[in-house]
Coordinates of C-alpha atoms and ligand atoms in Angstrom, one line a residue:
M1350 CA 16.6 24.4 -3.9
K1351 CA 15.9 21.0 -3.2
S1352 CA 16.0 18.1 -6.5
L1353 CA 12.4 17.9 -8.0
P1354 CA 10.4 13.8 -7.3
T1355 CA 9.6 12.3 -9.8
N1356 CA 6.2 11.1 -8.1
V1357 CA 3.5 13.7 -5.9
T1358 CA 0.9 12.8 -3.9
I1359 CA -2.6 13.9 -4.6
I1360 CA -5.1 14.4 -2.0
E1361 CA -8.4 15.1 -3.5
V1362 CA -11.2 17.3 -1.7
G1363 CA -12.8 18.0 -4.2
P1364 CA -16.0 16.1 -2.7
R1365 CA -15.5 18.6 0.1
D1366 CA -14.1 21.8 -0.5
G1367 CA -15.0 21.6 -3.7
L1368 CA -19.1 21.2 -3.4
Q1369 CA -19.0 22.7 0.4
N1370 CA -19.2 26.1 -1.4
E1371 CA -22.1 25.5 -4.1
K1372 CA -25.7 27.3 -3.7
N1373 CA -27.4 24.5 -5.0
F1374 CA -27.3 21.2 -3.0
V1375 CA -26.6 18.8 -4.8
S1376 CA -27.8 14.5 -4.5
T1377 CA -26.5 12.4 -2.3
D1378 CA -25.8 10.3 -5.7
R1379 CA -24.2 12.7 -8.4
K1380 CA -21.9 13.0 -4.8
V1381 CA -21.3 9.2 -4.1
N1382 CA -21.2 9.3 -8.6
F1383 CA -18.8 11.8 -8.2
I1384 CA -16.2 9.6 -6.0
K1385 CA -16.6 6.7 -7.5
K1386 CA -15.0 8.5 -10.5
L1387 CA -12.5 10.0 -8.6
T1388 CA -11.7 6.9 -7.3
S1389 CA -11.6 5.1 -10.9
A1390 CA -9.3 8.0 -12.1
G1391 CA -7.3 6.6 -9.2
I1392 CA -7.5 9.0 -6.6
K1393 CA -6.3 7.3 -3.5
E1394 CA -6.0 9.6 -1.2
M1395 CA -9.5 11.9 -1.1
E1396 CA -11.3 14.5 1.6
I1397 CA -15.5 12.9 0.9
T1398 CA -18.1 14.9 3.3
S1399 CA -17.1 16.8 5.7
F1400 CA -19.1 16.2 10.1
V1401 CA -19.9 19.6 9.9
S1402 CA -23.3 21.1 11.3
P1403 CA -25.6 21.1 9.2
K1404 CA -27.2 24.4 9.7
W1405 CA -23.4 25.9 9.1
V1406 CA -22.7 24.5 6.2
P1407 CA -25.5 22.7 4.6
Q1408 CA -25.0 21.1 1.7
M1409 CA -22.4 19.2 4.2
Q1410 CA -25.3 16.8 5.9
D1411 CA -25.5 13.8 3.9
A1412 CA -22.2 13.5 5.6
T1413 CA -23.9 9.6 6.8
E1414 CA -25.1 9.1 3.6
I1415 CA -21.7 9.5 1.6
V1416 CA -19.3 6.9 4.3
A1417 CA -21.9 4.2 4.0
S1418 CA -22.4 4.6 0.1
N1419 CA -18.0 4.0 -0.6
P1420 CA -17.9 1.4 1.3
E1421 CA -14.4 0.1 -0.9
L1422 CA -12.7 3.3 -0.3
T1423 CA -9.4 2.2 1.4
R1424 CA -9.7 5.7 2.8
K1425 CA -11.8 7.1 3.9
L1426 CA -11.0 10.4 4.6
V1427 CA -13.4 13.3 6.3
L1428 CA -13.3 16.7 8.1
A1429 CA -14.3 17.0 11.8
P1430 CA -14.7 19.7 13.7
N1431 CA -16.0 19.2 17.8
Q1432 CA -16.1 15.8 19.8
K1433 CA -19.2 16.1 17.9
G1434 CA -18.6 15.6 14.2
V1435 CA -15.3 13.1 15.3
E1436 CA -18.3 10.8 16.9
R1437 CA -21.1 11.1 14.2
A1438 CA -17.6 10.5 11.7
L1439 CA -16.8 7.6 13.8
E1440 CA -20.0 6.0 14.6
A1441 CA -20.7 6.1 10.6
G1442 CA -17.4 4.1 9.6
C1443 CA -14.2 6.6 9.2
D1444 CA -11.1 5.7 9.4
A1445 CA -9.6 9.4 8.7
I1446 CA -10.2 12.2 10.7
A1447 CA -8.7 16.2 9.4
V1448 CA -9.6 17.9 11.9
F1449 CA -8.7 22.3 10.6
V1450 CA -7.7 25.0 12.8
G1451 CA -7.3 29.0 11.7
V1452 CA -3.4 30.4 12.2
S1453 CA -6.0 33.4 12.9
N1454 CA -8.0 33.9 15.3
S1455 CA -10.7 36.0 13.8
F1456 CA -11.1 33.2 10.4
N1457 CA -11.3 30.7 12.9
K1458 CA -14.5 32.4 15.3
K1459 CA -16.7 32.6 12.0
N1460 CA -15.3 29.3 11.2
I1461 CA -16.2 26.8 14.1
N1462 CA -17.2 29.7 16.3
K1463 CA -14.2 29.6 18.4
S1464 CA -10.4 31.1 19.5
T1465 CA -7.1 29.1 17.7
K1466 CA -6.5 28.3 21.0
Q1467 CA -10.2 27.2 22.7
S1468 CA -9.5 25.0 19.5
L1469 CA -6.4 23.2 20.3
E1470 CA -7.2 23.0 23.8
E1471 CA -10.8 20.9 22.1
L1472 CA -8.7 19.1 19.9
K1473 CA -6.0 17.6 21.5
P1474 CA -7.2 15.2 23.7
I1475 CA -9.7 14.0 20.4
I1476 CA -6.4 13.9 18.5
T1477 CA -4.7 11.5 21.4
K1478 CA -8.2 8.8 20.9
L1479 CA -7.9 8.9 18.0
K1480 CA -4.6 8.4 17.6
E1481 CA -5.2 5.6 20.7
K1482 CA -7.6 3.8 17.9
N1483 CA -4.5 3.9 15.6
L1484 CA -6.7 5.9 13.0
F1485 CA -5.0 8.7 10.8
V1486 CA -5.3 12.6 11.6
R1487 CA -4.8 14.9 9.3
A1488 CA -4.6 18.4 10.8
C1489 CA -6.1 21.7 8.1
I1490 CA -4.2 25.2 8.5
S1491 CA -6.1 27.0 7.5
T1492 CA -5.7 30.7 6.4
A1493 CA -1.4 30.2 7.0
F1494 CA -0.5 32.1 4.8
Y1495 CA -3.2 35.5 4.6
C1496 CA -6.6 35.9 6.8
P1497 CA -9.7 38.1 5.4
F1498 CA -10.0 40.0 7.8
E1499 CA -6.4 40.1 10.3
G1500 CA -4.1 40.2 6.8
K1501 CA -0.4 39.0 6.2
I1502 CA 0.1 35.5 9.1
K1503 CA 3.4 36.0 10.3
E1504 CA 5.1 32.4 9.2
N1505 CA 6.2 32.4 12.9
D1506 CA 3.0 31.6 14.0
T1507 CA 2.0 29.2 11.0
I1508 CA 5.3 27.2 12.4
A1509 CA 4.3 27.4 16.3
L1510 CA 0.7 26.7 15.3
C1511 CA 1.7 22.7 12.8
K1512 CA 4.4 23.0 15.4
E1513 CA 1.4 22.0 18.4
F1514 CA -0.9 19.7 16.7
A1515 CA 2.1 17.6 15.3
S1516 CA 3.5 16.9 18.6
S1517 CA 0.0 15.8 20.1
G1518 CA 0.7 13.1 17.1
V1519 CA -0.9 14.6 14.1
D1520 CA -0.3 12.2 10.5
E1521 CA -0.6 14.6 8.3
L1522 CA -0.2 18.4 8.6
S1523 CA -2.0 20.3 5.2
V1524 CA -0.8 23.6 5.0
A1525 CA -4.0 26.2 3.6
D1526 CA -3.9 29.3 1.6
T1527 CA -7.6 29.9 2.4
I1528 CA -7.9 32.7 0.4
G1529 CA -5.1 32.2 -2.7
M1530 CA -2.9 35.2 -1.6
A1531 CA 0.6 33.4 -1.3
T1532 CA 3.2 34.6 -3.2
P1533 CA 5.9 31.4 -4.9
I1534 CA 8.3 33.0 -2.7
E1535 CA 6.7 32.9 0.3
S1536 CA 5.7 29.4 -0.5
Y1537 CA 8.8 28.2 -0.5
S1538 CA 9.8 29.9 2.5
L1539 CA 6.8 28.9 5.2
F1540 CA 7.5 25.4 3.4
S1541 CA 10.9 25.1 3.3
S1542 CA 11.3 26.2 7.3
L1543 CA 8.8 23.2 7.3
I1544 CA 9.8 20.6 6.0
E1545 CA 13.5 21.7 8.4
C1546 CA 12.1 22.0 11.7
L1547 CA 9.1 19.3 11.2
P1548 CA 10.8 16.3 9.0
D1549 CA 9.4 13.4 10.1
I1550 CA 4.9 14.9 9.1
L1551 CA 3.5 14.2 6.0
L1552 CA 3.3 17.8 4.7
T1553 CA 0.0 18.9 1.8
A1554 CA 0.2 22.2 0.5
H1555 CA -3.8 23.6 -0.2
F1556 CA -3.8 26.0 -2.4
H1557 CA -6.2 28.3 -3.0
D1558 CA -6.6 30.3 -6.4
T1559 CA -8.4 32.9 -6.2
R1560 CA -6.0 35.0 -7.4
K1561 CA -4.6 32.3 -10.1
M1562 CA -1.2 31.7 -7.9
A1563 CA -1.4 28.1 -7.7
L1564 CA 0.6 26.4 -10.0
S1565 CA 3.3 28.2 -9.1
N1566 CA 3.1 27.6 -5.6
I1567 CA 2.9 24.3 -6.1
Y1568 CA 5.5 24.1 -8.9
A1569 CA 7.1 26.5 -5.6
A1570 CA 6.7 23.7 -2.9
L1571 CA 7.3 21.5 -5.3
Q1572 CA 11.4 22.5 -4.9
A1573 CA 11.7 23.9 -1.0
G1574 CA 10.6 19.5 -1.7
I1575 CA 6.8 18.8 -1.5
H1576 CA 5.5 16.2 -2.8
R1577 CA 2.4 15.6 -1.6
F1578 CA -1.0 18.3 -3.0
D1579 CA -4.2 18.7 -1.7
T1580 CA -6.2 19.9 -5.1
S1581 CA -10.4 20.1 -6.1
A1582 CA -11.8 19.3 -9.4
G1583 CA -12.9 21.2 -11.6
G1584 CA -10.8 23.8 -9.6
L1585 CA -13.9 24.0 -7.3
G1586 CA -14.5 25.1 -4.1
G1587 CA -14.3 27.8 -0.5
C1588 CA -14.8 28.1 2.2
P1589 CA -18.4 29.5 2.5
F1590 CA -17.1 31.7 6.2
A1591 CA -13.6 33.2 4.4
P1592 CA -14.5 36.4 2.4
G1593 CA -12.8 35.9 -1.3
A1594 CA -11.9 32.3 -0.6
T1595 CA -12.5 30.9 -4.4
G1596 CA -12.0 27.1 -6.6
N1597 CA -8.9 25.7 -4.9
V1598 CA -6.1 24.7 -7.5
A1599 CA -7.8 22.5 -10.5
T1600 CA -7.0 18.6 -10.3
E1601 CA -6.4 18.3 -13.7
D1602 CA -4.0 21.2 -14.1
V1603 CA -1.9 20.6 -11.4
V1604 CA -2.0 16.5 -13.0
Y1605 CA -1.5 18.8 -16.6
M1606 CA 1.1 21.2 -15.9
L1607 CA 3.3 17.9 -13.1
E1608 CA 2.9 14.8 -15.9
R1609 CA 3.6 17.5 -18.6
M1610 CA 7.5 18.2 -16.0
G1611 CA 8.0 13.7 -17.0
I1612 CA 6.2 14.3 -12.5
R1613 CA 3.7 10.8 -12.2
T1614 CA 0.6 11.8 -10.5
G1615 CA -0.9 8.3 -11.6
I1616 CA -4.3 9.8 -12.4
D1617 CA -5.7 9.2 -15.7
L1618 CA -6.6 13.0 -16.6
D1619 CA -9.7 11.1 -19.6
A1620 CA -11.6 9.1 -16.4
L1621 CA -10.4 11.9 -14.1
V1622 CA -12.5 14.9 -16.9
E1623 CA -15.8 12.5 -16.6
A1624 CA -15.4 12.9 -12.5
I1625 CA -15.9 16.1 -13.4
N1626 CA -18.7 15.0 -16.4
V1627 CA -21.3 13.3 -13.1
V1628 CA -20.9 17.3 -11.3
S1629 CA -21.0 19.4 -13.2
P1630 CA -24.7 19.6 -14.1
S1631 CA -26.1 20.4 -10.6
L1632 CA -23.2 23.9 -10.6
T1633 CA -24.4 26.6 -11.1
R1634 CA -20.7 27.7 -13.1
R1635 CA -19.3 26.1 -15.6
I1636 CA -16.7 24.4 -15.6
E1637 CA -13.9 23.7 -19.1
T1638 CA -12.4 20.7 -19.7
G1639 CA -12.4 20.7 -23.4
Y1640 CA -9.1 21.4 -23.2
Y1641 CA -7.2 18.9 -21.8
Q1642 CA -10.1 16.5 -23.8
L1643 CA -8.5 18.0 -27.2
A1644 CA -4.6 17.4 -25.7
T1645 CA -5.2 14.7 -24.8
N1646 CA -7.2 12.3 -28.0
Ligands
LIG371 P1 -21.7 26.2 17.8 O1 -23.4 26.6 16.9 O2 -21.0 26.9 18.4 O3 -22.1 24.5 18.2 O4 -21.5 26.1 16.0 P2 -22.0 24.2 19.4 O5 -21.5 23.1 20.1 O6 -23.3 25.4 19.8 O7 -23.5 24.2 19.1 C1 -24.8 24.4 18.3 C2 -25.2 23.6 17.6 O8 -24.6 22.1 16.7 C3 -26.4 22.1 18.8 O9 -27.6 21.2 18.4 C4 -25.1 20.6 18.2 O10 -25.4 19.6 18.8 C5 -24.9 20.7 16.9 P3 -28.6 21.9 18.5 O11 -28.9 21.5 19.9 O12 -29.0 22.8 18.3 O13 -29.7 20.9 18.1 N1 -23.6 20.5 16.5 C6 -23.4 19.3 15.5 N2 -24.2 19.4 15.1 C7 -23.6 18.6 13.7 N3 -22.5 18.1 12.8 C8 -21.2 18.4 14.6 C9 -21.6 19.5 15.4 N4 -21.4 20.5 16.6 C10 -22.5 20.7 16.9 N5 -19.6 18.2 14.2 C11 -20.1 24.5 14.5 C12 -20.0 24.9 16.2 C13 -17.5 23.9 15.0 C14 -20.3 22.6 15.0 C15 -20.5 24.6 13.8 O14 -19.1 25.9 13.6 C16 -19.6 24.3 12.2 O15 -19.9 23.2 11.7 N6 -18.7 25.4 11.9 C17 -17.8 24.2 10.3 C18 -17.2 24.8 9.5 C19 -17.4 24.7 7.3 O16 -17.1 23.1 7.6 N7 -16.0 25.2 7.8 C20 -15.7 24.6 6.4 C21 -14.5 23.7 6.3 S1 -13.3 24.1 6.5 C22 -12.8 24.8 5.6 O17 -12.9 24.7 4.4 C23 -10.7 25.1 4.9 C24 -10.0 24.1 4.3 O18 -10.0 23.8 3.3 C25 -8.8 24.7 5.2 C26 -8.7 25.8 3.8 O19 -8.1 25.9 2.6 O20 -8.2 27.0 4.8 C27 -10.2 23.0 5.4
LIG372 MG1 -10.4 24.4 1.1

């Protein structure tokens, strides 16, 4: 077990993963305000939107406007599934791209209409070109532990896919428990192995909280040596093409846990609650943040 870090980096995915699964369209103005408030709360890295097909994910149809309305962000990180998505993102002024692929072939087909192998072949030259332009590239590895269609994923299959992306030149791997089924033992095991075989790449853990295991999995990943976590304000989120993928782990829960353990996140909990209050009125579910206000007042 590694000693715990003194600081961690939170990568906020609320404006993208958080909102993509919301049925009612959240207005562009509200999304922009949400992003601004998150930035004011101390978030430094954030997936702000995705350049996917608006027919597949209507909530993300305003991606170009979202990027244009946030010129002050130091890194404009967005998801893009293919060449068309990357072209749209670059035209909009993005300087950081997250590509995404499932270890599970069945999930990848449902999510981006291609086999995992086809996606990899399509994405490799795209990544090379992005790196030639000196842009930041992140690869999101979905169904790294379990798949809603294929069940348990072999750890070696996840490691092999991560190695493929690492050798294609990405800066970061965000390794995801898409449907929130991993246990702390599986989290510790996969992240320990990844750190050992890919020591020179940024490794980030992305836990969905379907079964309320995300905080335990984060603690296990911390012990394995991970100090970057994707989280979503208000615990929003889920992939529309992964049955059972409910919200991501809530940013406020992670910040609370880490700060109480003496691990600095640089995020102000009160300001984070203000950011959540910006989007709450547009959501169909209620987000409970009252206990954070009680704890910090
Ligand atoms: P397709 O239908 O196979 O695409 O969808 P196609 O290449 O056949 O093109 C069909 C039409 O879509 C064409 O337009 C294209 O121009 C257009 P038409 O000629 O019919 O007018 N098109 C696009 N339009 C806008 N932006 C694009 C784009 N590409 C094609 N980028 C496609 C393939 C990949 C587009 C589709 O499957 C898609 O958009 N999928 C995205 C699914 C998605 O957003 N999933 C959620 C994000 S991943 C996630 O949440 C997991 C993660 O959080 C980690 C985890 O938790 O596991 C990251
Ligand atoms: Mg996700």
